[in-house]
Amino acid sequence: MAAIYNRVALIGLGLIASSMAHAMRAEGLAAEIVGYARSAETRATVRELGFCDRVTDTAAEAVAGADLVVLAVPVGAMGALAEEIAPHLAPGAMVTDVGSVKQAVIAAVVPHIPAGVHFIAGHPLAGTEHSGPRSGFATLFRNRWWLLTPAEDADPVALARLRALCEGMGANVDVMDAPHHDLVLAVTSHTPHLIAYTMVGVADDLRRVTDSEVIRYSAAGFRDFTRIAASDPTMWRDVFLTNKEATLDILGRFTEELFALQRAIRLGDGDHLHKYFTRTRAIRRGIIEAGQDTSAPDFGRSGTTAAPGA
Amino acid sequence: MAAIYNRVALIGLGLIASSMAHAMRAEGLAAEIVGYARSAETRATVRELGFCDRVTDTAAEAVAGADLVVLAVPVGAMGALAEEIAPHLAPGAMVTDVGSVKQAVIAAVVPHIPAGVHFIAGHPLAGTEHSGPRSGFATLFRNRWWLLTPAEDADPVALARLRALCEGMGANVDVMDAPHHDLVLAVTSHTPHLIAYTMVGVADDLRRVTDSEVIRYSAAGFRDFTRIAASDPTMWRDVFLTNKEATLDILGRFTEELFALQRAIRLGDGDHLHKYFTRTRAIRRGIIEAGQDTSAPDFGRSGTTAAPGA
């Protein structure tokens, strides 16, 4: 594929940025990839891994002359970063981000974007429970969604180019407004993460009572929660602090429903429970039909990949 | 391996029983496997699949002459089943079950067990989100735990034989008392399932607002909950109705912790959140070290199995 951008600057070199570098290289989407991370240790690691053409010691150097700048730092760090790089951005450059919250990032970044520079916020719905520059891989975005939340007056040509990059890395692109993004993600990602963190915390307390049995017998359902709850703490702290309203809204609904089920258990109302559990099955089928997960038992974990009946 | 039992009767032919049949056949652990299910459709399916040597039309016929009888029906159906088969059990036979709750099953079954017949309750911590006779496979129990909760006066020779069967199917066996089992499982399995069901229910309500976007963008964390919440509704209804006390106890702790995190979000207390999310990471590491899950990103789902850095 022909390069879509001449020089891409990746600021922050964790799972998402390193996966972007691998994917852009694999597909020839950028003529040059320049990287910067605040931590000297991360910069040294990336120099050793070699997935960037150059690693600079300042964000200013990294963005100089870049026609695409990707802000790939925790959501809470976006505003200060935008302020720092603003004087060094090339005229006509595109700035985007990969944060999990969009309204707060837009509010923090836009005031610093100089005239003549484009900014379109974005969010790839891809990731694993691992973090850091060693965790990236080229196929992370394949068949995953990349949501873009451009302002109403965003330049259509600049948008089309950014979309082509995301699609070039294998993602499907959807465009929506930022408040809608934040609500949908509160349901599909932010609240589930908070709940998983909570359940794992409860189990951690009980672990001291039960002598590691919680870990030992985790295969019964709990281990799926621990995977979600193993994600990067700084990233998730920022998500909850910046998508506060939507998360609290969904949490409120969650608590209401949980109390209704809790009450059904206490009263022995089996019909209520059975009806509820039957309804939730249909959602799972929808997700598999939409190609967003595998139908293999237990996600196709090794050891359970045998075909039914084998 | 030499057969451990001469004739094994499987009562109920869903995921667990069909997997036991496949595993016992693969390892030669039973000279003959007889199956019975209440539903004529299931019996026809199993006759067609052929993983039992015989499928009978009544439970009484199935258990006649069996030296091992496995009760593999929902927890709420165990008592009536035990009453039905009791007059037909062979002297010296072993009866076990595979239910997810132990105190309630023991209370329901033991009164019906005739003198001279052994009963030892059991629970394999293995399963997938699929159910029914077509969902079984021989390796389901491999490297999973099989918990046995014998009464204090259980016959040690009969226990050793049952343990050998479980180990022969690839499981690791642990022996504990029934109340302890029910508490540990409330943490590692029952409460996580209830929470997953609740979150999926909330999302289902919102789906109507967001035009299927909840399904479309589920890869961001939510889909792991839907897998858990796709399990058999009847089985789970019975679990919550029969392990009521322990589940309500753990739910109470969960709600307390959730409210504390919710409050931290509302007040913008980033330190509290960060500290909490850091602590929960360690549990994940423990589970991987204990060999109860894969360290591959995203469970090694296809499409994300590339090695980090690849």
PDB file of C-alpha atoms in Angstrom, chain B residues 32-306:
ATOM      1  CA  GLU B  32     -19.997 -49.636  30.320  1.00  0.00           C
ATOM      2  CA  ILE B  33     -21.630 -46.195  30.245  1.00  0.00           C
ATOM      3  CA  VAL B  34     -25.403 -45.958  30.552  1.00  0.00           C
ATOM      4  CA  GLY B  35     -27.193 -42.636  30.084  1.00  0.00           C
ATOM      5  CA  TYR B  36     -30.604 -41.191  30.914  1.00  0.00           C
ATOM      6  CA  ALA B  37     -32.099 -37.734  30.390  1.00  0.00           C
ATOM      7  CA  ARG B  38     -35.608 -36.563  31.166  1.00  0.00           C
ATOM      8  CA  SER B  39     -36.095 -35.075  27.706  1.00  0.00           C
ATOM      9  CA  ALA B  40     -36.875 -37.531  24.907  1.00  0.00           C
ATOM     10  CA  GLU B  41     -35.161 -35.191  22.484  1.00  0.00           C
ATOM     11  CA  THR B  42     -31.914 -35.314  24.479  1.00  0.00           C
ATOM     12  CA  ARG B  43     -32.088 -39.098  24.671  1.00  0.00           C
ATOM     13  CA  ALA B  44     -32.516 -39.283  20.886  1.00  0.00           C
ATOM     14  CA  THR B  45     -29.572 -36.919  20.376  1.00  0.00           C
ATOM     15  CA  VAL B  46     -27.329 -39.003  22.632  1.00  0.00           C
ATOM     16  CA  ARG B  47     -28.340 -42.219  20.899  1.00  0.00           C
ATOM     17  CA  GLU B  48     -27.357 -40.574  17.634  1.00  0.00           C
ATOM     18  CA  LEU B  49     -24.056 -39.193  18.998  1.00  0.00           C
ATOM     19  CA  GLY B  50     -23.252 -42.609  20.456  1.00  0.00           C
ATOM     20  CA  PHE B  51     -21.130 -41.582  23.429  1.00  0.00           C
ATOM     21  CA  CYS B  52     -23.131 -43.834  25.766  1.00  0.00           C
ATOM     22  CA  ASP B  53     -23.243 -47.607  25.356  1.00  0.00           C
ATOM     23  CA  ARG B  54     -26.946 -47.530  26.198  1.00  0.00           C
ATOM     24  CA  VAL B  55     -29.538 -44.807  26.707  1.00  0.00           C
ATOM     25  CA  THR B  56     -32.504 -45.854  28.842  1.00  0.00           C
ATOM     26  CA  ASP B  57     -36.003 -44.403  28.980  1.00  0.00           C
ATOM     27  CA  THR B  58     -36.151 -44.223  32.772  1.00  0.00           C
ATOM     28  CA  ALA B  59     -33.671 -43.257  35.462  1.00  0.00           C
ATOM     29  CA  ALA B  60     -34.467 -46.498  37.312  1.00  0.00           C
ATOM     30  CA  GLU B  61     -33.303 -48.633  34.377  1.00  0.00           C
ATOM     31  CA  ALA B  62     -30.132 -46.545  34.041  1.00  0.00           C
ATOM     32  CA  VAL B  63     -28.995 -47.012  37.628  1.00  0.00           C
ATOM     33  CA  ALA B  64     -29.855 -50.724  37.850  1.00  0.00           C
ATOM     34  CA  GLY B  65     -26.604 -52.646  38.345  1.00  0.00           C
ATOM     35  CA  ALA B  66     -24.440 -49.543  38.129  1.00  0.00           C
ATOM     36  CA  ASP B  67     -21.505 -49.297  40.544  1.00  0.00           C
ATOM     37  CA  LEU B  68     -21.283 -45.540  39.937  1.00  0.00           C
ATOM     38  CA  VAL B  69     -24.290 -43.234  39.520  1.00  0.00           C
ATOM     39  CA  VAL B  70     -23.624 -39.596  38.573  1.00  0.00           C
ATOM     40  CA  LEU B  71     -26.389 -37.080  39.237  1.00  0.00           C
ATOM     41  CA  ALA B  72     -25.805 -34.423  36.578  1.00  0.00           C
ATOM     42  CA  VAL B  73     -29.041 -32.447  36.692  1.00  0.00           C
ATOM     43  CA  PRO B  74     -29.680 -28.870  37.918  1.00  0.00           C
ATOM     44  CA  VAL B  75     -29.176 -28.522  41.669  1.00  0.00           C
ATOM     45  CA  GLY B  76     -32.887 -27.963  42.265  1.00  0.00           C
ATOM     46  CA  ALA B  77     -33.752 -31.324  40.703  1.00  0.00           C
ATOM     47  CA  MET B  78     -31.295 -33.457  42.722  1.00  0.00           C
ATOM     48  CA  GLY B  79     -33.595 -34.312  45.630  1.00  0.00           C
ATOM     49  CA  ALA B  80     -36.489 -35.617  43.524  1.00  0.00           C
ATOM     50  CA  LEU B  81     -34.071 -37.574  41.346  1.00  0.00           C
ATOM     51  CA  ALA B  82     -32.436 -39.214  44.372  1.00  0.00           C
ATOM     52  CA  GLU B  83     -35.848 -40.205  45.676  1.00  0.00           C
ATOM     53  CA  GLU B  84     -36.795 -41.684  42.295  1.00  0.00           C
ATOM     54  CA  ILE B  85     -33.684 -43.825  41.861  1.00  0.00           C
ATOM     55  CA  ALA B  86     -33.150 -44.855  45.493  1.00  0.00           C
ATOM     56  CA  PRO B  87     -35.108 -48.151  45.352  1.00  0.00           C
ATOM     57  CA  HIS B  88     -33.151 -49.220  42.259  1.00  0.00           C
ATOM     58  CA  LEU B  89     -29.591 -48.598  43.467  1.00  0.00           C
ATOM     59  CA  ALA B  90     -27.325 -51.641  43.686  1.00  0.00           C
ATOM     60  CA  PRO B  91     -25.883 -52.525  47.115  1.00  0.00           C
ATOM     61  CA  GLY B  92     -22.393 -51.061  47.497  1.00  0.00           C
ATOM     62  CA  ALA B  93     -22.893 -48.584  44.634  1.00  0.00           C
ATOM     63  CA  MET B  94     -21.368 -45.082  44.745  1.00  0.00           C
ATOM     64  CA  VAL B  95     -23.602 -42.093  44.043  1.00  0.00           C
ATOM     65  CA  THR B  96     -22.043 -38.712  43.302  1.00  0.00           C
ATOM     66  CA  ASP B  97     -23.240 -35.454  41.786  1.00  0.00           C
ATOM     67  CA  VAL B  98     -21.687 -32.600  39.798  1.00  0.00           C
ATOM     68  CA  GLY B  99     -23.726 -29.677  41.132  1.00  0.00           C
ATOM     69  CA  SER B 100     -22.238 -26.221  41.719  1.00  0.00           C
ATOM     70  CA  VAL B 101     -23.617 -26.020  45.282  1.00  0.00           C
ATOM     71  CA  LYS B 102     -22.856 -28.677  47.863  1.00  0.00           C
ATOM     72  CA  GLN B 103     -24.698 -28.071  51.153  1.00  0.00           C
ATOM     73  CA  ALA B 104     -28.118 -27.921  49.485  1.00  0.00           C
ATOM     74  CA  VAL B 105     -27.444 -30.997  47.352  1.00  0.00           C
ATOM     75  CA  ILE B 106     -26.268 -33.010  50.345  1.00  0.00           C
ATOM     76  CA  ALA B 107     -29.336 -31.968  52.335  1.00  0.00           C
ATOM     77  CA  ALA B 108     -31.623 -32.958  49.460  1.00  0.00           C
ATOM     78  CA  VAL B 109     -29.967 -36.238  48.480  1.00  0.00           C
ATOM     79  CA  VAL B 110     -28.637 -37.887  51.657  1.00  0.00           C
ATOM     80  CA  PRO B 111     -32.044 -38.698  53.195  1.00  0.00           C
ATOM     81  CA  HIS B 112     -32.844 -40.870  50.171  1.00  0.00           C
ATOM     82  CA  ILE B 113     -29.583 -42.850  50.028  1.00  0.00           C
ATOM     83  CA  PRO B 114     -30.206 -46.426  51.206  1.00  0.00           C
ATOM     84  CA  ALA B 115     -27.970 -48.146  53.768  1.00  0.00           C
ATOM     85  CA  GLY B 116     -25.028 -49.827  52.047  1.00  0.00           C
ATOM     86  CA  VAL B 117     -24.892 -47.258  49.221  1.00  0.00           C
ATOM     87  CA  HIS B 118     -22.150 -44.591  49.308  1.00  0.00           C
ATOM     88  CA  PHE B 119     -22.779 -40.943  48.555  1.00  0.00           C
ATOM     89  CA  ILE B 120     -19.985 -38.419  48.062  1.00  0.00           C
ATOM     90  CA  ALA B 121     -20.877 -35.016  46.633  1.00  0.00           C
ATOM     91  CA  GLY B 122     -18.595 -33.504  44.009  1.00  0.00           C
ATOM     92  CA  HIS B 123     -18.152 -30.488  41.762  1.00  0.00           C
ATOM     93  CA  PRO B 124     -15.919 -30.252  38.713  1.00  0.00           C
ATOM     94  CA  LEU B 125     -14.798 -26.634  38.205  1.00  0.00           C
ATOM     95  CA  ALA B 126     -15.032 -26.914  34.478  1.00  0.00           C
ATOM     96  CA  GLY B 127     -17.457 -25.764  31.883  1.00  0.00           C
ATOM     97  CA  THR B 128     -17.986 -23.515  28.925  1.00  0.00           C
ATOM     98  CA  GLU B 129     -20.805 -21.168  28.013  1.00  0.00           C
ATOM     99  CA  HIS B 130     -22.346 -23.921  25.889  1.00  0.00           C
ATOM    100  CA  SER B 131     -24.800 -26.480  27.211  1.00  0.00           C
ATOM    101  CA  GLY B 132     -26.519 -29.690  26.142  1.00  0.00           C
ATOM    102  CA  PRO B 133     -25.306 -33.121  24.994  1.00  0.00           C
ATOM    103  CA  ARG B 134     -23.593 -31.805  21.862  1.00  0.00           C
ATOM    104  CA  SER B 135     -21.353 -29.441  23.844  1.00  0.00           C
ATOM    105  CA  GLY B 136     -19.289 -32.094  25.666  1.00  0.00           C
ATOM    106  CA  PHE B 137     -15.679 -32.966  24.853  1.00  0.00           C
ATOM    107  CA  ALA B 138     -13.107 -35.315  26.339  1.00  0.00           C
ATOM    108  CA  THR B 139     -10.585 -32.718  27.536  1.00  0.00           C
ATOM    109  CA  LEU B 140     -12.989 -30.486  29.488  1.00  0.00           C
ATOM    110  CA  PHE B 141     -11.613 -31.577  32.862  1.00  0.00           C
ATOM    111  CA  ARG B 142      -7.929 -31.567  31.989  1.00  0.00           C
ATOM    112  CA  ASN B 143      -5.923 -29.508  34.498  1.00  0.00           C
ATOM    113  CA  ARG B 144      -9.166 -28.317  36.121  1.00  0.00           C
ATOM    114  CA  TRP B 145     -10.129 -28.877  39.750  1.00  0.00           C
ATOM    115  CA  TRP B 146     -12.682 -31.444  40.857  1.00  0.00           C
ATOM    116  CA  LEU B 147     -13.809 -30.734  44.422  1.00  0.00           C
ATOM    117  CA  LEU B 148     -15.176 -33.559  46.554  1.00  0.00           C
ATOM    118  CA  THR B 149     -17.035 -32.836  49.805  1.00  0.00           C
ATOM    119  CA  PRO B 150     -17.433 -36.219  51.572  1.00  0.00           C
ATOM    120  CA  ALA B 151     -19.214 -36.555  54.901  1.00  0.00           C
ATOM    121  CA  GLU B 152     -16.888 -37.141  57.854  1.00  0.00           C
ATOM    122  CA  ASP B 153     -17.805 -40.818  57.995  1.00  0.00           C
ATOM    123  CA  ALA B 154     -17.371 -41.429  54.254  1.00  0.00           C
ATOM    124  CA  ASP B 155     -15.776 -44.735  53.299  1.00  0.00           C
ATOM    125  CA  PRO B 156     -12.097 -44.053  52.456  1.00  0.00           C
ATOM    126  CA  VAL B 157     -11.869 -46.818  49.861  1.00  0.00           C
ATOM    127  CA  ALA B 158     -14.967 -45.569  48.035  1.00  0.00           C
ATOM    128  CA  LEU B 159     -13.553 -42.044  48.143  1.00  0.00           C
ATOM    129  CA  ALA B 160     -10.208 -43.168  46.742  1.00  0.00           C
ATOM    130  CA  ARG B 161     -11.966 -44.896  43.854  1.00  0.00           C
ATOM    131  CA  LEU B 162     -14.028 -41.817  42.979  1.00  0.00           C
ATOM    132  CA  ARG B 163     -10.903 -39.678  43.198  1.00  0.00           C
ATOM    133  CA  ALA B 164      -9.109 -42.040  40.803  1.00  0.00           C
ATOM    134  CA  LEU B 165     -11.934 -41.613  38.288  1.00  0.00           C
ATOM    135  CA  CYS B 166     -11.721 -37.816  38.426  1.00  0.00           C
ATOM    136  CA  GLU B 167      -7.943 -37.912  38.095  1.00  0.00           C
ATOM    137  CA  GLY B 168      -8.267 -40.388  35.253  1.00  0.00           C
ATOM    138  CA  MET B 169     -10.294 -37.771  33.351  1.00  0.00           C
ATOM    139  CA  GLY B 170      -7.420 -35.299  33.832  1.00  0.00           C
ATOM    140  CA  ALA B 171      -8.701 -33.327  36.819  1.00  0.00           C
ATOM    141  CA  ASN B 172      -6.885 -32.380  40.023  1.00  0.00           C
ATOM    142  CA  VAL B 173      -8.894 -33.429  43.064  1.00  0.00           C
ATOM    143  CA  ASP B 174      -9.263 -31.481  46.299  1.00  0.00           C
ATOM    144  CA  VAL B 175     -11.292 -32.594  49.303  1.00  0.00           C
ATOM    145  CA  MET B 176     -12.995 -30.005  51.545  1.00  0.00           C
ATOM    146  CA  ASP B 177     -16.114 -29.623  53.618  1.00  0.00           C
ATOM    147  CA  ALA B 178     -19.340 -28.495  52.001  1.00  0.00           C
ATOM    148  CA  PRO B 179     -19.835 -25.105  53.741  1.00  0.00           C
ATOM    149  CA  HIS B 180     -16.313 -24.065  52.793  1.00  0.00           C
ATOM    150  CA  HIS B 181     -16.918 -25.137  49.204  1.00  0.00           C
ATOM    151  CA  ASP B 182     -20.042 -23.025  49.006  1.00  0.00           C
ATOM    152  CA  LEU B 183     -18.260 -19.920  50.307  1.00  0.00           C
ATOM    153  CA  VAL B 184     -15.272 -20.256  47.974  1.00  0.00           C
ATOM    154  CA  LEU B 185     -17.546 -20.830  45.004  1.00  0.00           C
ATOM    155  CA  ALA B 186     -19.709 -17.851  45.928  1.00  0.00           C
ATOM    156  CA  VAL B 187     -16.556 -15.740  45.442  1.00  0.00           C
ATOM    157  CA  THR B 188     -14.977 -17.415  42.455  1.00  0.00           C
ATOM    158  CA  SER B 189     -18.074 -18.272  40.490  1.00  0.00           C
ATOM    159  CA  HIS B 190     -21.569 -17.503  41.756  1.00  0.00           C
ATOM    160  CA  THR B 191     -21.232 -13.792  42.461  1.00  0.00           C
ATOM    161  CA  PRO B 192     -19.171 -13.118  39.294  1.00  0.00           C
ATOM    162  CA  HIS B 193     -21.900 -14.813  37.280  1.00  0.00           C
ATOM    163  CA  LEU B 194     -24.653 -12.761  38.897  1.00  0.00           C
ATOM    164  CA  ILE B 195     -22.725  -9.562  38.239  1.00  0.00           C
ATOM    165  CA  ALA B 196     -22.097 -10.506  34.635  1.00  0.00           C
ATOM    166  CA  TYR B 197     -25.777 -11.274  34.167  1.00  0.00           C
ATOM    167  CA  THR B 198     -26.649  -7.895  35.651  1.00  0.00           C
ATOM    168  CA  MET B 199     -24.243  -5.930  33.460  1.00  0.00           C
ATOM    169  CA  VAL B 200     -25.511  -7.676  30.355  1.00  0.00           C
ATOM    170  CA  GLY B 201     -29.076  -6.899  31.402  1.00  0.00           C
ATOM    171  CA  VAL B 202     -28.250  -3.208  31.788  1.00  0.00           C
ATOM    172  CA  ALA B 203     -26.633  -3.184  28.369  1.00  0.00           C
ATOM    173  CA  ASP B 204     -29.654  -4.913  26.889  1.00  0.00           C
ATOM    174  CA  ASP B 205     -31.887  -2.094  28.154  1.00  0.00           C
ATOM    175  CA  LEU B 206     -29.539   0.473  26.660  1.00  0.00           C
ATOM    176  CA  ARG B 207     -29.222  -1.373  23.405  1.00  0.00           C
ATOM    177  CA  ARG B 208     -32.637  -0.112  22.482  1.00  0.00           C
ATOM    178  CA  VAL B 209     -31.355   3.444  22.892  1.00  0.00           C
ATOM    179  CA  THR B 210     -28.085   2.958  21.106  1.00  0.00           C
ATOM    180  CA  ASP B 211     -29.203   0.962  18.067  1.00  0.00           C
ATOM    181  CA  SER B 212     -27.126  -2.204  18.563  1.00  0.00           C
ATOM    182  CA  GLU B 213     -23.949  -0.288  19.250  1.00  0.00           C
ATOM    183  CA  VAL B 214     -23.525  -2.150  22.506  1.00  0.00           C
ATOM    184  CA  ILE B 215     -23.085  -5.340  20.533  1.00  0.00           C
ATOM    185  CA  ARG B 216     -21.044  -3.730  17.816  1.00  0.00           C
ATOM    186  CA  TYR B 217     -18.501  -2.232  20.185  1.00  0.00           C
ATOM    187  CA  SER B 218     -18.485  -5.033  22.733  1.00  0.00           C
ATOM    188  CA  ALA B 219     -14.798  -5.894  22.224  1.00  0.00           C
ATOM    189  CA  ALA B 220     -13.864  -3.154  24.693  1.00  0.00           C
ATOM    190  CA  GLY B 221     -14.490  -5.404  27.715  1.00  0.00           C
ATOM    191  CA  PHE B 222     -18.196  -6.129  27.731  1.00  0.00           C
ATOM    192  CA  ARG B 223     -17.988  -9.271  25.595  1.00  0.00           C
ATOM    193  CA  ASP B 224     -16.199 -11.175  28.380  1.00  0.00           C
ATOM    194  CA  PHE B 225     -19.259 -10.558  30.563  1.00  0.00           C
ATOM    195  CA  THR B 226     -21.597 -11.803  27.866  1.00  0.00           C
ATOM    196  CA  ARG B 227     -19.739 -15.092  27.653  1.00  0.00           C
ATOM    197  CA  ILE B 228     -20.234 -15.691  31.362  1.00  0.00           C
ATOM    198  CA  ALA B 229     -23.850 -14.572  31.125  1.00  0.00           C
ATOM    199  CA  ALA B 230     -24.610 -16.986  28.277  1.00  0.00           C
ATOM    200  CA  SER B 231     -24.524 -20.031  30.566  1.00  0.00           C
ATOM    201  CA  ASP B 232     -27.525 -22.254  31.232  1.00  0.00           C
ATOM    202  CA  PRO B 233     -30.349 -20.259  32.903  1.00  0.00           C
ATOM    203  CA  THR B 234     -31.900 -23.175  34.808  1.00  0.00           C
ATOM    204  CA  MET B 235     -28.596 -24.256  36.281  1.00  0.00           C
ATOM    205  CA  TRP B 236     -27.833 -20.736  37.444  1.00  0.00           C
ATOM    206  CA  ARG B 237     -31.282 -20.065  38.851  1.00  0.00           C
ATOM    207  CA  ASP B 238     -30.845 -23.136  41.033  1.00  0.00           C
ATOM    208  CA  VAL B 239     -27.345 -22.105  42.097  1.00  0.00           C
ATOM    209  CA  PHE B 240     -28.553 -18.766  43.427  1.00  0.00           C
ATOM    210  CA  LEU B 241     -31.622 -20.208  45.105  1.00  0.00           C
ATOM    211  CA  THR B 242     -29.593 -22.914  46.854  1.00  0.00           C
ATOM    212  CA  ASN B 243     -26.386 -21.044  47.724  1.00  0.00           C
ATOM    213  CA  LYS B 244     -28.393 -18.054  48.906  1.00  0.00           C
ATOM    214  CA  GLU B 245     -26.539 -17.180  52.114  1.00  0.00           C
ATOM    215  CA  ALA B 246     -22.999 -17.197  50.784  1.00  0.00           C
ATOM    216  CA  THR B 247     -23.999 -15.378  47.600  1.00  0.00           C
ATOM    217  CA  LEU B 248     -25.840 -12.660  49.517  1.00  0.00           C
ATOM    218  CA  ASP B 249     -22.851 -12.308  51.859  1.00  0.00           C
ATOM    219  CA  ILE B 250     -20.390 -11.818  48.983  1.00  0.00           C
ATOM    220  CA  LEU B 251     -22.844  -9.549  47.151  1.00  0.00           C
ATOM    221  CA  GLY B 252     -23.000  -7.371  50.242  1.00  0.00           C
ATOM    222  CA  ARG B 253     -19.225  -7.000  50.293  1.00  0.00           C
ATOM    223  CA  PHE B 254     -19.222  -6.321  46.563  1.00  0.00           C
ATOM    224  CA  THR B 255     -21.774  -3.550  46.883  1.00  0.00           C
ATOM    225  CA  GLU B 256     -19.797  -1.894  49.691  1.00  0.00           C
ATOM    226  CA  GLU B 257     -16.615  -1.873  47.619  1.00  0.00           C
ATOM    227  CA  LEU B 258     -18.432  -0.678  44.520  1.00  0.00           C
ATOM    228  CA  PHE B 259     -19.962   2.220  46.432  1.00  0.00           C
ATOM    229  CA  ALA B 260     -16.508   3.179  47.732  1.00  0.00           C
ATOM    230  CA  LEU B 261     -15.143   3.275  44.180  1.00  0.00           C
ATOM    231  CA  GLN B 262     -18.223   5.107  42.927  1.00  0.00           C
ATOM    232  CA  ARG B 263     -17.692   7.704  45.622  1.00  0.00           C
ATOM    233  CA  ALA B 264     -14.023   8.059  44.611  1.00  0.00           C
ATOM    234  CA  ILE B 265     -15.141   8.724  41.033  1.00  0.00           C
ATOM    235  CA  ARG B 266     -17.717  11.261  42.146  1.00  0.00           C
ATOM    236  CA  LEU B 267     -15.174  13.076  44.364  1.00  0.00           C
ATOM    237  CA  GLY B 268     -12.379  12.803  41.809  1.00  0.00           C
ATOM    238  CA  ASP B 269     -10.167  10.806  44.186  1.00  0.00           C
ATOM    239  CA  GLY B 270      -7.612   9.511  41.674  1.00  0.00           C
ATOM    240  CA  ASP B 271      -5.263   8.124  44.326  1.00  0.00           C
ATOM    241  CA  HIS B 272      -7.917   5.790  45.706  1.00  0.00           C
ATOM    242  CA  LEU B 273      -8.705   4.489  42.216  1.00  0.00           C
ATOM    243  CA  HIS B 274      -5.073   4.037  41.214  1.00  0.00           C
ATOM    244  CA  LYS B 275      -4.215   2.182  44.416  1.00  0.00           C
ATOM    245  CA  TYR B 276      -7.193  -0.126  44.017  1.00  0.00           C
ATOM    246  CA  PHE B 277      -6.460  -0.912  40.356  1.00  0.00           C
ATOM    247  CA  THR B 278      -2.810  -1.654  41.134  1.00  0.00           C
ATOM    248  CA  ARG B 279      -3.708  -4.148  43.859  1.00  0.00           C
ATOM    249  CA  THR B 280      -6.024  -6.136  41.591  1.00  0.00           C
ATOM    250  CA  ARG B 281      -3.262  -6.704  39.028  1.00  0.00           C
ATOM    251  CA  ALA B 282      -1.402  -9.018  41.401  1.00  0.00           C
ATOM    252  CA  ILE B 283      -4.317 -11.456  41.549  1.00  0.00           C
ATOM    253  CA  ARG B 284      -4.166 -11.928  37.801  1.00  0.00           C
ATOM    254  CA  ARG B 285      -0.495 -12.817  38.008  1.00  0.00           C
ATOM    255  CA  GLY B 286      -1.297 -15.370  40.711  1.00  0.00           C
ATOM    256  CA  ILE B 287      -3.872 -17.075  38.505  1.00  0.00           C
ATOM    257  CA  ILE B 288      -1.496 -17.368  35.576  1.00  0.00           C
ATOM    258  CA  GLU B 289       1.243 -18.710  37.851  1.00  0.00           C
ATOM    259  CA  ALA B 290      -1.226 -21.251  39.247  1.00  0.00           C
ATOM    260  CA  GLY B 291      -1.775 -22.538  35.688  1.00  0.00           C
ATOM    261  CA  GLN B 292      -5.489 -21.683  35.688  1.00  0.00           C
ATOM    262  CA  ASP B 293      -5.368 -19.374  32.656  1.00  0.00           C
ATOM    263  CA  THR B 294      -3.231 -18.436  29.693  1.00  0.00           C
ATOM    264  CA  SER B 295      -0.908 -15.426  29.747  1.00  0.00           C
ATOM    265  CA  ALA B 296      -1.524 -14.895  26.028  1.00  0.00           C
ATOM    266  CA  PRO B 297      -3.084 -11.471  25.392  1.00  0.00           C
ATOM    267  CA  ASP B 298      -6.852 -11.511  25.308  1.00  0.00           C
ATOM    268  CA  PHE B 299      -6.942 -15.247  26.274  1.00  0.00           C
ATOM    269  CA  GLY B 300      -5.243 -16.071  22.971  1.00  0.00           C
ATOM    270  CA  ARG B 301      -8.394 -15.323  20.993  1.00  0.00           C
ATOM    271  CA  SER B 302      -7.749 -15.884  17.317  1.00  0.00           C
ATOM    272  CA  GLY B 303      -6.541 -12.683  15.713  1.00  0.00           C
ATOM    273  CA  THR B 304      -4.703 -11.587  18.838  1.00  0.00           C
ATOM    274  CA  THR B 305      -2.409 -14.549  19.223  1.00  0.00           C
ATOM    275  CA  ALA B 306       0.598 -12.892  17.609  1.00  0.00           C
TER     276      ALA B 306
END
